[in-house]
Coordinates of C-alpha atoms in Angstrom, one line a residue:
X1 CA -42.5 -54.6 10.0
X2 CA -40.7 -52.3 12.4
X3 CA -37.6 -53.4 10.9
X4 CA -38.6 -52.9 7.7
X5 CA -40.1 -49.4 8.1
X6 CA -36.5 -48.6 9.7
X7 CA -34.8 -49.9 6.8
X8 CA -37.3 -47.9 4.3
X9 CA -36.5 -44.7 6.4
X10 CA -32.9 -45.3 5.8
X11 CA -33.2 -45.5 2.2
X12 CA -35.6 -42.7 2.0
X13 CA -33.4 -40.4 0.0
X14 CA -33.2 -42.9 -2.8
X15 CA -36.9 -43.9 -3.3
X16 CA -38.8 -42.7 -6.0
X17 CA -41.4 -41.3 -3.8
X18 CA -38.9 -38.9 -2.0
X19 CA -39.8 -35.0 -2.7
X20 CA -36.3 -34.3 -3.6
X21 CA -36.2 -36.7 -6.3
X22 CA -39.9 -35.7 -7.6
X23 CA -38.6 -32.1 -7.9
X24 CA -35.2 -32.7 -10.0
X25 CA -37.1 -31.5 -13.0
X26 CA -38.1 -28.5 -11.6
X27 CA -34.7 -27.8 -10.0
X28 CA -33.0 -28.4 -13.6
X29 CA -35.1 -25.7 -15.1
X30 CA -33.1 -22.9 -12.8
X31 CA -30.3 -23.2 -15.3
X32 CA -27.7 -24.2 -12.9
X33 CA -27.0 -27.5 -14.7
X34 CA -28.1 -31.3 -13.9
X35 CA -28.7 -31.5 -10.1
X36 CA -27.2 -34.2 -7.8
X37 CA -29.2 -35.9 -5.2
X38 CA -26.9 -36.4 -2.2
X39 CA -27.1 -37.3 1.5
X40 CA -24.5 -35.3 3.5
X41 CA -25.3 -37.4 6.5
X42 CA -24.9 -41.1 5.2
X43 CA -22.4 -40.0 2.3
X44 CA -24.4 -41.2 -0.5
X45 CA -23.7 -39.3 -4.0
X46 CA -20.4 -37.6 -2.6
X47 CA -18.5 -39.8 -5.1
X48 CA -20.6 -38.6 -8.0
X49 CA -19.7 -34.9 -7.0
X50 CA -15.9 -35.8 -6.7
X51 CA -15.7 -37.2 -10.0
X52 CA -17.5 -34.0 -11.6
X53 CA -15.0 -32.0 -9.7
X54 CA -12.1 -33.5 -10.8
X55 CA -13.2 -33.4 -14.8
X56 CA -13.9 -29.7 -14.3
X57 CA -10.5 -29.2 -12.8
X58 CA -8.7 -30.9 -15.8
X59 CA -10.6 -28.9 -18.4
X60 CA -10.0 -25.5 -16.7
X61 CA -6.2 -26.3 -16.3
X62 CA -5.9 -27.4 -19.8
X63 CA -8.0 -23.8 -20.6
X64 CA -5.8 -21.8 -18.1
X65 CA -2.5 -23.2 -18.0
X66 CA -1.3 -24.5 -21.5
X67 CA 2.0 -26.2 -22.0
X68 CA 5.2 -24.0 -22.3
X69 CA 5.4 -24.5 -26.2
X70 CA 2.0 -22.2 -26.6
X71 CA 2.4 -18.5 -27.2
X72 CA -0.2 -17.6 -24.2
X73 CA 2.3 -17.7 -21.3
X74 CA 0.7 -14.7 -19.1
X75 CA 0.0 -17.3 -16.5
X76 CA 2.7 -19.8 -16.0
X77 CA 1.3 -21.9 -12.9
X78 CA 1.1 -25.4 -13.2
X79 CA -1.3 -27.0 -10.5
X80 CA -0.9 -30.5 -11.9
X81 CA 0.1 -32.6 -8.8
X82 CA -0.2 -35.9 -10.5
X83 CA 3.1 -35.2 -12.7
X84 CA 6.3 -35.2 -11.1
X85 CA 8.1 -33.9 -14.0
X86 CA 5.9 -31.0 -14.7
X87 CA 6.1 -29.9 -11.0
X88 CA 9.6 -29.9 -11.1
X89 CA 9.9 -27.8 -14.2
X90 CA 7.4 -25.2 -13.4
X91 CA 9.1 -24.7 -10.2
X92 CA 12.3 -24.0 -11.6
X93 CA 10.6 -21.3 -13.8
X94 CA 8.9 -20.0 -11.0
X95 CA 11.5 -20.0 -8.2
X96 CA 13.1 -16.8 -9.4
X97 CA 10.1 -14.5 -8.4
X98 CA 8.9 -16.3 -5.3
X99 CA 10.3 -13.6 -3.0
X100 CA 8.7 -10.5 -5.1
X101 CA 5.5 -9.4 -3.2
X102 CA 2.3 -9.5 -5.2
X103 CA 1.3 -6.4 -6.8
X104 CA -1.6 -5.1 -5.3
X105 CA -3.9 -3.4 -8.3
X106 CA -7.4 -1.9 -7.8
X107 CA -9.6 -1.2 -10.8
X108 CA -11.7 1.9 -9.9
X109 CA -14.0 3.9 -11.7
X110 CA -17.6 5.0 -12.7
X111 CA -20.5 2.6 -13.0
X112 CA -20.7 0.9 -16.8
X113 CA -17.0 2.1 -17.6
X114 CA -15.9 -1.6 -18.5
X115 CA -14.2 -2.5 -15.1
X116 CA -15.1 -6.0 -15.0
X117 CA -14.7 -6.4 -18.5
X118 CA -11.4 -5.2 -18.3
X119 CA -10.8 -8.0 -15.5
X120 CA -11.9 -11.0 -17.7
X121 CA -9.7 -9.4 -20.6
X122 CA -6.7 -9.4 -18.6
X123 CA -7.5 -13.0 -16.7
X124 CA -8.4 -14.2 -20.5
X125 CA -11.2 -15.9 -19.0
X126 CA -15.2 -14.8 -17.6
X127 CA -13.9 -14.5 -13.8
X128 CA -16.5 -11.7 -12.9
X129 CA -20.2 -10.8 -14.0
X130 CA -20.1 -8.1 -16.6
X131 CA -22.7 -6.7 -18.7
X132 CA -24.3 -3.7 -20.2
X133 CA -26.6 -2.8 -17.1
X134 CA -24.7 -0.7 -14.6
X135 CA -24.4 -1.6 -11.1
X136 CA -23.9 -5.5 -11.5
X137 CA -20.7 -5.4 -9.3
X138 CA -21.3 -5.1 -5.6
X139 CA -18.5 -6.3 -3.9
X140 CA -14.7 -5.9 -4.3
X141 CA -13.7 -9.3 -5.9
X142 CA -9.8 -9.7 -5.5
X143 CA -8.2 -12.8 -7.9
X144 CA -4.7 -13.8 -7.7
X145 CA -3.1 -13.8 -10.8
X146 CA 0.6 -14.1 -12.4
X147 CA 1.5 -12.0 -15.4
X148 CA 4.6 -13.1 -16.8
X149 CA 5.6 -14.9 -13.6
X150 CA 5.0 -12.0 -11.5
X151 CA 2.5 -12.3 -9.0
X152 CA -0.5 -9.9 -9.0
X153 CA -3.4 -9.4 -6.6
X154 CA -6.3 -8.0 -9.2
X155 CA -9.0 -6.5 -7.5
X156 CA -12.5 -5.6 -9.3
X157 CA -14.6 -2.8 -7.5
X158 CA -17.9 -1.4 -7.6
X159 CA -18.8 1.6 -9.5
X160 CA -18.6 4.9 -7.5
X161 CA -21.3 7.4 -8.0
X162 CA -22.0 10.6 -6.4
X163 CA -23.8 10.6 -3.0
X164 CA -26.5 13.0 -4.3
X165 CA -27.1 10.4 -7.4
X166 CA -27.4 7.5 -5.2
X167 CA -29.6 9.4 -2.5
X168 CA -31.8 10.7 -5.7
X169 CA -32.4 7.3 -7.1
X170 CA -33.3 5.8 -4.1
X171 CA -35.8 8.3 -3.0
X172 CA -37.5 8.7 -6.2
X173 CA -37.9 4.6 -6.6
X174 CA -39.5 4.6 -3.2
X175 CA -41.8 7.5 -3.8
X176 CA -42.9 5.7 -7.2
X177 CA -43.5 2.6 -5.4
X178 CA -45.4 4.0 -2.6
X179 CA -47.9 5.9 -5.1
X180 CA -48.3 3.0 -7.0
X181 CA -49.8 1.3 -3.8
X182 CA -51.8 4.3 -2.5
X183 CA -53.5 4.7 -5.8
X184 CA -54.0 1.0 -6.4
X185 CA -58.2 0.8 -5.8
X186 CA -58.6 -2.4 -7.6
X187 CA -60.1 -5.7 -6.0
X188 CA -56.9 -7.6 -6.3
X189 CA -55.6 -9.6 -3.6
X190 CA -53.1 -7.4 -0.8
X191 CA -50.7 -10.4 -0.7
X192 CA -50.2 -10.1 -4.4
X193 CA -49.9 -6.2 -4.2
X194 CA -47.2 -6.8 -1.6
X195 CA -45.3 -9.4 -3.7
X196 CA -45.0 -6.8 -6.5
X197 CA -43.8 -4.0 -4.3
X198 CA -41.0 -6.2 -3.0
X199 CA -40.0 -7.2 -6.6
X200 CA -40.0 -3.6 -7.6
X201 CA -37.8 -2.8 -4.7
X202 CA -35.3 -5.7 -5.4
X203 CA -34.9 -4.6 -8.9
X204 CA -34.0 -0.9 -7.9
X205 CA -30.4 -0.6 -6.4
X206 CA -30.5 -0.3 -2.5
X207 CA -28.6 2.6 -1.4
X208 CA -27.3 1.1 1.8
X209 CA -25.9 -1.7 -0.5
X210 CA -24.4 0.7 -2.9
X211 CA -22.7 2.8 -0.1
X212 CA -21.3 -0.5 1.4
X213 CA -20.0 -1.6 -2.4
X214 CA -18.3 2.0 -2.5
X215 CA -16.9 1.8 0.8
X216 CA -15.5 -1.6 0.1
X217 CA -14.0 0.2 -3.2
X218 CA -12.3 2.8 -1.4
X219 CA -11.0 0.2 1.2
X220 CA -9.4 -1.7 -1.6
X221 CA -7.8 1.5 -3.2
X222 CA -6.3 2.2 0.4
X223 CA -4.4 -1.1 0.4
X224 CA -3.5 -1.0 -3.3
X225 CA 0.0 -0.3 -4.8
X226 CA -1.6 1.0 -8.3
X227 CA -5.0 2.4 -8.7
X228 CA -6.1 2.0 -12.4
X229 CA -8.8 4.5 -13.3
X230 CA -11.0 3.3 -16.0
X231 CA -12.4 6.0 -18.3
X232 CA -15.7 5.8 -20.6
X233 CA -14.5 7.1 -24.1
X234 CA -18.0 7.6 -24.7
X235 CA -18.5 10.3 -22.3
X236 CA -16.0 12.6 -24.5
X237 CA -15.4 14.7 -21.4
X238 CA -13.3 14.1 -18.0
X239 CA -16.3 13.8 -15.5
X240 CA -16.0 15.4 -12.1
X241 CA -16.5 11.9 -10.6
X242 CA -13.7 10.6 -12.3
X243 CA -11.7 13.6 -11.0
X244 CA -12.7 13.0 -7.3
X245 CA -11.7 9.4 -7.5
X246 CA -8.3 10.6 -8.9
X247 CA -7.9 12.9 -6.2
X248 CA -8.6 10.2 -3.6
X249 CA -6.1 8.1 -5.0
X250 CA -3.6 10.8 -4.9
X251 CA -4.1 12.0 -1.4
X252 CA -4.3 8.5 -0.4
X253 CA -0.4 8.1 -1.4
X254 CA -1.3 5.6 -4.2
X255 CA 0.3 5.3 -7.5
X256 CA -2.2 6.4 -10.7
X257 CA -2.7 4.6 -13.9
X258 CA -5.4 5.8 -16.3
X259 CA -7.0 3.3 -18.4
X260 CA -8.8 5.0 -21.4
X261 CA -11.4 2.4 -22.1
X262 CA -13.9 2.2 -25.2
X263 CA -11.8 3.5 -27.4
X264 CA -13.4 1.8 -30.4
X265 CA -16.3 3.7 -30.2
X266 CA -14.6 7.0 -30.4
X267 CA -12.0 6.0 -33.0
X268 CA -14.8 4.3 -35.3
X269 CA -17.0 7.0 -35.2
X270 CA -14.4 9.7 -35.7
X271 CA -12.8 7.7 -38.7
X272 CA -16.3 7.3 -40.4
X273 CA -17.1 11.2 -40.1
X274 CA -13.3 11.6 -41.5
X275 CA -14.0 9.2 -44.5
X276 CA -17.2 10.7 -45.2
X277 CA -15.5 13.9 -45.6
X278 CA -12.8 12.6 -47.7
X279 CA -9.9 13.4 -45.3
X280 CA -6.8 11.2 -45.0
X281 CA -6.4 11.7 -41.2
X282 CA -8.0 9.3 -38.9
X283 CA -8.1 9.4 -35.3
X284 CA -5.4 7.2 -33.8
X285 CA -5.3 5.6 -30.3
X286 CA -2.3 7.8 -29.5
X287 CA -4.2 11.1 -30.5
X288 CA -6.8 9.7 -27.9
X289 CA -4.4 9.4 -25.2
X290 CA -2.8 12.6 -25.6
X291 CA -6.3 14.3 -25.6
X292 CA -7.3 12.8 -22.4
X293 CA -4.0 13.9 -20.8
X294 CA -4.4 17.5 -21.7
X295 CA -8.1 17.0 -20.1
X296 CA -6.4 15.8 -16.9
X297 CA -3.4 18.4 -16.9
X298 CA -6.1 21.2 -17.5
X299 CA -8.5 20.6 -14.8
X300 CA -6.1 18.6 -12.6
X301 CA -2.6 20.1 -12.6
X302 CA -1.0 18.0 -10.1
X303 CA -1.4 14.8 -12.4
X304 CA 0.1 16.3 -15.5
X305 CA 2.1 13.3 -17.4
X306 CA -0.1 10.6 -15.9
X307 CA 0.5 7.3 -17.9
X308 CA -2.7 7.1 -20.0
X309 CA -3.2 3.7 -21.7
X310 CA -5.8 3.5 -24.8
X311 CA -7.6 0.3 -24.8
X312 CA -10.8 -1.4 -25.7
X313 CA -11.4 -4.2 -23.2
X314 CA -14.4 -5.7 -25.3
X315 CA -12.1 -6.0 -28.4
X316 CA -8.8 -6.7 -26.3
X317 CA -7.3 -3.9 -28.2
X318 CA -4.4 -2.4 -26.1
X319 CA -5.0 -4.6 -23.1
X320 CA -1.8 -6.2 -23.3
X321 CA -0.2 -2.5 -22.7
X322 CA -1.7 -1.8 -19.5
X323 CA 0.4 -4.2 -17.3
X324 CA 3.9 -3.1 -18.1
X325 CA 2.6 0.5 -17.1
X326 CA 1.5 -0.6 -13.9
X327 CA 4.7 -2.3 -12.8
X328 CA 6.7 0.5 -13.8
X329 CA 4.6 3.0 -12.2
X330 CA 4.7 0.4 -8.8
X331 CA 8.7 0.6 -9.5
X332 CA 8.7 4.2 -9.8
X333 CA 6.3 4.9 -6.6
X334 CA 8.5 2.6 -4.4
X335 CA 12.1 3.8 -5.6
X336 CA 14.7 5.1 -3.1
X337 CA 16.6 7.9 -4.2
X338 CA 20.1 8.2 -2.8
X339 CA 20.8 11.5 -0.5
X340 CA 24.0 12.5 -2.8
X341 CA 21.5 12.5 -6.0
X342 CA 19.0 14.3 -4.2
X343 CA 21.4 17.0 -3.1
X344 CA 22.8 17.6 -6.4
X345 CA 19.4 18.2 -7.8
X346 CA 18.6 20.4 -5.0
X347 CA 21.7 22.6 -5.9
X348 CA 21.0 22.6 -9.6
X349 CA 17.2 23.7 -9.0
X350 CA 18.2 26.5 -6.6
X351 CA 20.8 27.5 -9.1
X352 CA 18.1 27.7 -11.5
X353 CA 15.3 29.4 -9.3
X354 CA 16.7 30.8 -5.9
X355 CA 14.1 30.4 -2.9
X356 CA 12.4 33.7 -2.3
X357 CA 13.1 35.9 1.0
X358 CA 11.4 35.9 4.1
X359 CA 10.5 38.4 6.5
X360 CA 11.1 38.4 9.9
X361 CA 9.4 40.7 12.9
X362 CA 12.8 41.6 14.4
X363 CA 14.7 42.7 11.2
X364 CA 13.4 45.3 8.9
X365 CA 15.1 43.8 5.9
X366 CA 14.1 40.1 4.5
X367 CA 16.2 37.5 4.9
X368 CA 16.9 34.7 2.0
X369 CA 15.5 31.3 2.6
X370 CA 18.2 28.6 2.9
X371 CA 17.5 25.1 2.1
X372 CA 20.7 23.4 3.5
X373 CA 19.9 19.7 2.3
X374 CA 17.2 17.1 1.5
X375 CA 17.0 13.6 2.2
X376 CA 14.4 10.6 1.6
X377 CA 12.6 9.4 4.8
X378 CA 10.8 6.7 3.0
X379 CA 9.2 5.5 -0.3
X380 CA 5.5 4.0 -1.2
X381 CA 4.9 6.9 -1.3
X382 CA 7.9 8.9 -2.0
X383 CA 8.6 11.2 1.1
X384 CA 11.2 13.7 1.6
X385 CA 12.5 16.3 4.3
X386 CA 14.2 19.4 3.6
X387 CA 16.1 21.0 6.3
X388 CA 15.8 24.8 6.0
X389 CA 16.3 28.0 8.0
X390 CA 12.7 28.4 8.3
X391 CA 9.5 26.3 9.0
X392 CA 7.5 27.9 6.3
X393 CA 8.3 28.0 2.6
X394 CA 5.9 29.7 0.2
X395 CA 3.3 27.4 -1.5
X396 CA 4.5 28.6 -5.3
X397 CA 8.0 27.5 -4.6
X398 CA 6.9 24.2 -2.9
X399 CA 4.7 23.7 -6.2
X400 CA 7.8 24.8 -8.4
X401 CA 10.3 22.1 -6.4
X402 CA 7.5 19.4 -6.8
X403 CA 7.0 19.8 -10.4
X404 CA 10.9 19.9 -11.0
X405 CA 11.1 16.9 -9.0
X406 CA 8.5 15.0 -11.2
X407 CA 10.3 16.0 -14.4
X408 CA 13.6 14.7 -13.3
X409 CA 13.0 11.6 -11.6
X410 CA 9.8 10.3 -13.4
X411 CA 7.7 10.7 -10.3
X412 CA 4.2 11.0 -12.5
X413 CA 1.1 9.8 -11.4
X414 CA 1.6 9.9 -7.5
X415 CA 2.0 12.4 -5.1
X416 CA 5.5 13.8 -4.1
X417 CA 5.5 14.6 -0.2
X418 CA 7.8 17.1 1.1
X419 CA 8.3 18.1 4.7
X420 CA 10.2 21.0 6.1
X421 CA 12.1 21.2 9.3
X422 CA 13.6 24.3 10.5
X423 CA 17.1 24.0 11.7
X424 CA 18.6 26.0 14.7
X425 CA 20.7 29.1 13.9
X426 CA 23.1 28.9 17.0
X427 CA 25.5 26.4 17.4
X428 CA 24.6 23.6 19.6
X429 CA 28.0 22.9 20.8
X430 CA 28.9 26.2 22.1
X431 CA 26.9 27.0 25.8
X432 CA 25.0 30.3 25.4
X433 CA 25.1 32.4 28.6
X434 CA 22.6 35.2 28.8
X435 CA 23.8 37.2 31.8
X436 CA 27.3 37.5 29.9
X437 CA 26.2 38.8 26.6
X438 CA 26.5 35.4 25.0
X439 CA 30.1 35.0 26.2
X440 CA 31.4 31.7 27.6
X441 CA 31.2 31.8 31.5
X442 CA 34.8 32.4 33.0
X443 CA 34.6 29.5 35.2
X444 CA 33.5 27.1 32.2
X445 CA 35.3 24.3 30.7
X446 CA 38.2 24.5 28.5
X447 CA 42.1 25.4 29.4
X448 CA 42.7 28.8 31.6
X449 CA 46.0 30.6 31.8
X450 CA 47.0 33.4 29.8
X451 CA 45.5 32.6 26.4
X452 CA 41.9 32.3 28.1
X453 CA 42.2 35.8 29.6
X454 CA 43.7 37.5 26.2
X455 CA 40.7 35.8 24.4
X456 CA 38.3 37.2 26.7
X457 CA 39.9 40.7 26.8
X458 CA 39.7 40.5 23.0
X459 CA 36.1 39.3 22.9
X460 CA 35.1 42.3 25.4
X461 CA 36.9 44.8 23.3
X462 CA 35.1 43.9 20.1
X463 CA 31.5 43.8 21.6
X464 CA 32.0 47.1 24.2
X465 CA 34.5 49.2 22.8
X466 CA 36.4 49.5 26.0
X467 CA 39.5 47.7 27.3
X468 CA 39.4 45.5 30.1
X469 CA 39.9 47.4 33.6
X470 CA 43.3 45.5 35.0
X471 CA 43.7 48.0 38.0
X472 CA 41.0 46.1 40.0
X473 CA 42.0 42.7 38.9
X474 CA 45.8 43.5 40.2
X475 CA 44.5 44.6 43.5
X476 CA 42.4 41.7 44.0
X477 CA 45.5 39.5 42.9
X478 CA 47.7 41.3 45.2
X479 CA 45.5 40.6 48.1
X480 CA 44.9 37.2 47.1
X481 CA 48.6 36.4 47.1
X482 CA 49.1 38.5 50.5

């Protein structure tokens, strides 16, 4: 009897009386598909999972990685390990870009502007959760991807709201929940009221979770090469929070690209109005992009001529134009300009507008500021060093240099950092002697004899206006020889 009981206990997971098998119908109602009973300890049911995983893998490969004769070649990675010929062919196609580092791309913006929808449209699959309800994305989700054989790390981030709005939403909801609990005088069970309160609190976004999500988004922006700021065309006006996000991107030294999303709402509405008025000038995506550029330039002059891509991620309109602009922004951001070209540009700029005068404490009249030369210390972001005769250049002239530099080298949508280094006025190869009026000491280095004495006499005559006293020197020389 004991042996039979042990055998029955070993096969407990496969008996009809097992509570796991009894609850399979209830588990299947959750909407996650057909449940599979397994025993991890004994390895029962693992083969069924392996078969399902293999089927799903093949189905996903056919959907994501079609054959080369198809037109959708955005992702040319073949993960089929069974066919050796396909692996060799794909290796020959991909080995040209193996040494290129992945482009770190962060998608930023306010809540419910279409960031997740844009990510799904770029990947051509439902990779992240998207919907009309704001606040669905909480964590920064990184997706490795290849666009035209070029590696990309795409990061979908949570929506960034103002701190005041986050605190106000949490406090208001908590107050409503507390008041509803205090004024509930019915004879309902206390446990039931507690469950309802928890459900309401779970439905309301938690402030701590949202703060962590915003920090995660800012962390993704700091490690990105290019940040795409998604705008909502339905707002019609650039929001202050979007300007704050753009300012954070620029100050961090990242390259910025504007994605003007939901243009279908704006263009369709304006076209309907123009049709009703019998006009022949519909609103175009180019006009929409120009309007966004004008708003950005008026409210944030540093971001003039920032690349703006009008699109509708929900309808896949204009999404294909984003990645070429992003890669071009990354190339401009990491560009290293030769020193000769920089100094020729500096000469042209100073010829067009010379530097202002500087005032000193020791001299009554102002002296001109001299910018001797410029060199680039690093890229990513582009940083330059100006060698001048002063350590301070007026802010207006620095803005003029920055604006002219952006126009000359197409450095739009990023911060151009220029540092100033003051050079010394004196010759570093000449030894200065304060006790001898700046003259070299008599017993210093160099060739002596008559030329040195003549040079000293001429310098003393120029400085004091009096000739050198030779009588005393002759007497000293007479006593020395004697």
